């Protein structure tokens, strides 16, 4: 039973560049979430999918951010025209909608540094 | 007012003692409550979940929920240096599925 995986684990980019992150959820989980965490803070919700449908997006998710989950399996999060304020840990989590309590399990995260 | 509040710490306890971590939340419609442990530079790891008033025990961990007072707590018995980490309280409210996190409490267990 493999957990949530994320790639890459680290990404360093220059301001203005585009970056894309990938998340592979736990295989039997149909819900997938993206969160962002900055130093000293708890994770903040960005968006979530149930199967391939994107059901909720945070106001934090500006138009430079886009997420997809085309076949209801893996998901990608793209940030266009990166800014230094985008530097953070980007976390993916997954859960099974068949469970009442919606326990979410996190991947190792992708640490983004924008120079 | 923040939706989920935790004392940032650090909470320092000697090895073998009980560590008590507290969390309050603002939304009375909150239904599910979670504690995550996060080591420095790592991602959050789910250690406890609780949904009903009262206590829930799992090994050295006990989660306590009081919906009337809108607080959740985590007790760690026989604390070990390996328990030193940041503990994040998270809540799911109403009909939403997103987790709302507190900023975390840093726990330091010293030998």
Short mmCIF file of C-alpha atoms in Angstrom, two decimals:
data_model
loop_
_atom_site.label_atom_id
_atom_site.label_comp_id
_atom_site.label_asym_id
_atom_site.label_seq_id
_atom_site.Cartn_x
_atom_site.Cartn_y
_atom_site.Cartn_z
CA UNK A 1 0.00 0.00 0.00
CA UNK A 2 1.84 3.08 -1.23
CA UNK A 3 1.12 6.50 0.12
CA UNK A 4 0.67 9.82 -1.63
CA UNK A 5 3.62 10.72 -3.83
CA UNK A 6 4.65 14.13 -5.12
CA UNK A 7 7.18 15.24 -7.69
CA UNK A 8 9.47 17.01 -7.74
CA UNK A 9 10.41 17.20 -4.08
CA UNK A 10 12.25 20.46 -4.55
CA UNK A 11 12.00 23.14 -7.22
CA UNK A 12 14.08 26.28 -7.54
CA UNK A 13 12.98 28.73 -10.19
CA UNK A 14 13.44 32.31 -11.20
CA UNK A 15 10.69 34.86 -10.83
CA UNK A 16 8.43 34.91 -13.85
CA UNK A 17 8.94 31.28 -14.80
CA UNK A 18 6.17 28.69 -14.87
CA UNK A 19 6.32 25.57 -12.70
CA UNK A 20 4.25 22.41 -12.57
CA UNK A 21 3.94 19.92 -9.73
CA UNK A 22 2.50 16.42 -9.82
CA UNK A 23 0.63 14.46 -7.17
CA UNK A 24 -0.27 10.77 -7.23
CA UNK A 25 -2.85 9.93 -4.55
CA UNK A 26 -3.35 6.69 -2.66
CA UNK A 27 -4.75 4.36 -5.31
CA UNK A 28 -8.21 3.78 -3.85
CA UNK A 29 -8.76 7.44 -2.90
CA UNK A 30 -11.06 9.47 -5.13
CA UNK A 31 -10.57 12.83 -3.40
CA UNK A 32 -7.42 14.86 -3.90
CA UNK A 33 -6.48 18.14 -2.22
CA UNK A 34 -3.80 20.78 -2.65
CA UNK A 35 -2.57 22.86 0.27
CA UNK A 36 0.20 25.40 0.66
CA UNK A 37 2.29 25.86 3.79
CA UNK A 38 4.66 28.67 4.67
CA UNK A 39 7.10 28.72 7.56
CA UNK A 40 5.47 28.84 10.96
CA UNK A 41 1.96 28.40 9.63
CA UNK A 42 -0.41 25.50 9.21
CA UNK A 43 -1.27 24.33 5.70
CA UNK A 44 -3.78 26.48 3.81
CA UNK A 45 -6.33 24.91 1.49
CA UNK A 46 -6.01 25.68 -2.21
CA UNK A 47 -8.35 23.35 -4.08
CA UNK A 48 -9.82 19.88 -4.15
CA UNK A 49 -11.08 17.31 -6.62
CA UNK A 50 -13.51 14.48 -6.34
CA UNK A 51 -12.63 12.16 -9.18
CA UNK A 52 -11.92 14.51 -12.10
CA UNK A 53 -14.23 17.32 -10.94
CA UNK A 54 -12.70 20.35 -9.23
CA UNK A 55 -15.28 21.05 -6.52
CA UNK A 56 -13.79 23.91 -4.53
CA UNK A 57 -11.14 26.56 -4.99
CA UNK A 58 -9.79 28.93 -2.37
CA UNK A 59 -9.66 32.66 -2.88
CA UNK A 60 -5.91 32.15 -2.36
CA UNK A 61 -5.82 30.46 -5.74
CA UNK A 62 -5.20 33.43 -8.03
CA UNK A 63 -5.58 33.18 -11.78
CA UNK A 64 -1.88 32.33 -12.00
CA UNK A 65 -2.64 28.99 -10.36
CA UNK A 66 -4.39 26.15 -12.14
CA UNK A 67 -4.96 22.57 -11.12
CA UNK A 68 -6.13 19.59 -13.11
CA UNK A 69 -7.00 16.00 -12.52
CA UNK A 70 -7.86 14.86 -16.02
CA UNK A 71 -8.59 11.18 -15.48
CA UNK A 72 -9.43 11.22 -11.83
CA UNK A 73 -6.07 9.76 -10.88
CA UNK A 74 -2.98 11.99 -10.62
CA UNK A 75 -3.22 15.78 -10.43
CA UNK A 76 -1.03 18.65 -11.54
CA UNK A 77 -0.73 22.11 -10.04
CA UNK A 78 0.72 24.79 -12.31
CA UNK A 79 1.88 28.22 -11.23
CA UNK A 80 2.40 30.71 -14.02
CA UNK A 81 4.64 33.78 -13.79
CA UNK A 82 5.95 32.81 -10.38
CA UNK A 83 6.51 35.48 -7.74
CA UNK A 84 8.75 35.39 -4.69
CA UNK A 85 5.63 35.19 -2.52
CA UNK A 86 4.85 31.82 -4.09
CA UNK A 87 7.81 30.29 -2.24
CA UNK A 88 6.28 27.66 0.04
CA UNK A 89 5.76 23.95 0.56
CA UNK A 90 3.00 22.66 -1.70
CA UNK A 91 1.26 19.69 -0.16
CA UNK A 92 -1.06 17.17 -1.74
CA UNK A 93 -3.44 15.00 0.26
CA UNK A 94 -5.96 12.34 -0.62
CA UNK A 95 -9.00 10.73 0.99
CA UNK A 96 -11.76 8.26 0.28
CA UNK A 97 -15.23 9.79 -0.07
CA UNK A 98 -16.69 6.47 1.00
CA UNK A 99 -15.53 7.09 4.56
CA UNK A 100 -17.71 9.36 6.65
CA UNK A 101 -14.92 11.17 8.42
CA UNK A 102 -12.79 12.12 5.43
CA UNK A 103 -9.36 11.46 6.89
CA UNK A 104 -6.80 13.07 4.64
CA UNK A 105 -3.28 11.71 4.15
CA UNK A 106 -0.49 13.93 2.95
CA UNK A 107 2.32 13.37 0.52
CA UNK A 108 5.91 14.49 1.19
CA UNK A 109 5.34 17.89 -0.43
CA UNK A 110 7.11 19.94 -3.07
CA UNK A 111 9.24 22.78 -1.73
CA UNK A 112 9.24 25.71 -4.14
CA UNK A 113 11.84 28.46 -3.97
CA UNK A 114 11.37 31.45 -6.26
CA UNK A 115 14.51 33.55 -6.66
CA UNK B 1 -10.58 35.75 15.11
CA UNK B 2 -8.72 32.83 13.59
CA UNK B 3 -10.85 29.81 12.81
CA UNK B 4 -8.55 27.37 14.58
CA UNK B 5 -6.26 28.58 17.34
CA UNK B 6 -3.34 26.89 19.04
CA UNK B 7 -0.67 28.09 21.42
CA UNK B 8 2.50 28.27 19.33
CA UNK B 9 4.73 27.10 22.19
CA UNK B 10 7.28 25.81 22.51
CA UNK B 11 5.85 23.44 25.07
CA UNK B 12 8.75 21.86 26.89
CA UNK B 13 8.22 18.66 28.89
CA UNK B 14 10.64 16.17 30.43
CA UNK B 15 10.91 12.66 29.05
CA UNK B 16 8.26 10.40 30.53
CA UNK B 17 5.84 13.23 31.36
CA UNK B 18 2.40 13.90 29.89
CA UNK B 19 2.28 16.54 27.18
CA UNK B 20 -1.03 18.39 26.84
CA UNK B 21 -1.79 20.26 23.63
CA UNK B 22 -4.89 22.39 23.19
CA UNK B 23 -6.86 23.78 20.27
CA UNK B 24 -9.99 25.93 20.00
CA UNK B 25 -12.16 26.45 16.95
CA UNK B 26 -14.73 29.07 16.04
CA UNK B 27 -17.24 27.25 13.82
CA UNK B 28 -19.88 25.45 15.88
CA UNK B 29 -20.80 23.48 12.76
CA UNK B 30 -17.44 21.73 12.78
CA UNK B 31 -17.84 17.99 12.54
CA UNK B 32 -14.46 16.31 12.31
CA UNK B 33 -11.29 17.04 14.21
CA UNK B 34 -7.78 15.86 13.57
CA UNK B 35 -4.30 16.02 15.04
CA UNK B 36 -1.31 15.89 12.73
CA UNK B 37 2.33 15.63 13.72
CA UNK B 38 4.89 17.45 11.60
CA UNK B 39 8.62 17.03 11.96
CA UNK B 40 10.80 19.88 10.76
CA UNK B 41 11.03 19.88 6.97
CA UNK B 42 8.52 17.05 6.60
CA UNK B 43 4.85 16.85 5.73
CA UNK B 44 2.00 16.45 8.25
CA UNK B 45 1.27 12.93 9.48
CA UNK B 46 -2.20 12.04 10.76
CA UNK B 47 -2.01 10.70 14.29
CA UNK B 48 -5.53 11.08 15.70
CA UNK B 49 -9.06 11.82 14.53
CA UNK B 50 -12.12 12.41 16.70
CA UNK B 51 -15.75 13.12 15.89
CA UNK B 52 -17.79 12.68 19.08
CA UNK B 53 -17.60 14.38 22.45
CA UNK B 54 -15.37 12.62 24.91
CA UNK B 55 -12.06 10.84 24.79
CA UNK B 56 -10.47 8.64 22.16
CA UNK B 57 -7.33 6.70 23.01
CA UNK B 58 -4.76 5.19 20.67
CA UNK B 59 -1.59 3.92 22.30
CA UNK B 60 0.13 6.79 24.10
CA UNK B 61 -2.19 9.35 22.48
CA UNK B 62 -5.58 10.51 23.77
CA UNK B 63 -7.71 13.02 21.92
CA UNK B 64 -10.43 14.87 23.80
CA UNK B 65 -13.31 16.76 22.23
CA UNK B 66 -15.75 19.17 23.88
CA UNK B 67 -18.08 20.63 21.26
CA UNK B 68 -19.95 22.80 23.75
CA UNK B 69 -16.73 24.58 24.66
CA UNK B 70 -15.34 24.28 21.11
CA UNK B 71 -12.03 22.80 22.07
CA UNK B 72 -9.99 19.77 21.18
CA UNK B 73 -6.97 18.53 23.06
CA UNK B 74 -4.27 15.94 22.58
CA UNK B 75 -2.53 14.20 25.46
CA UNK B 76 0.72 12.36 24.90
CA UNK B 77 1.61 10.00 27.75
CA UNK B 78 5.16 8.87 28.52
CA UNK B 79 6.57 11.55 26.21
CA UNK B 80 9.72 10.59 24.31
CA UNK B 81 12.34 12.80 22.65
CA UNK B 82 11.09 11.39 19.33
CA UNK B 83 7.74 13.10 20.03
CA UNK B 84 9.45 16.48 19.62
CA UNK B 85 7.65 18.01 16.64
CA UNK B 86 4.97 20.53 15.72
CA UNK B 87 1.43 19.32 16.36
CA UNK B 88 -1.23 20.69 14.06
CA UNK B 89 -4.90 20.78 14.95
CA UNK B 90 -7.26 20.63 11.95
CA UNK B 91 -11.02 20.88 11.59
CA UNK B 92 -13.56 20.10 8.88
CA UNK B 93 -16.60 22.36 9.05
CA UNK B 94 -20.12 22.02 7.80
CA UNK B 95 -20.59 20.50 4.38
CA UNK B 96 -17.07 21.28 3.24
CA UNK B 97 -14.26 18.80 2.88
CA UNK B 98 -11.27 21.06 3.33
CA UNK B 99 -9.13 20.97 6.43
CA UNK B 100 -8.70 24.21 8.34
CA UNK B 101 -5.47 24.15 10.31
CA UNK B 102 -4.17 25.98 13.31
CA UNK B 103 -0.63 27.31 13.18
CA UNK B 104 0.62 24.42 15.30
CA UNK B 105 2.18 23.94 18.72
CA UNK B 106 5.85 23.08 18.90
CA UNK B 107 6.58 20.36 21.46
CA UNK B 108 10.05 19.76 22.84
CA UNK B 109 10.65 16.66 24.97
CA UNK B 110 13.96 16.83 26.79
CA UNK B 111 15.80 13.84 28.28
#
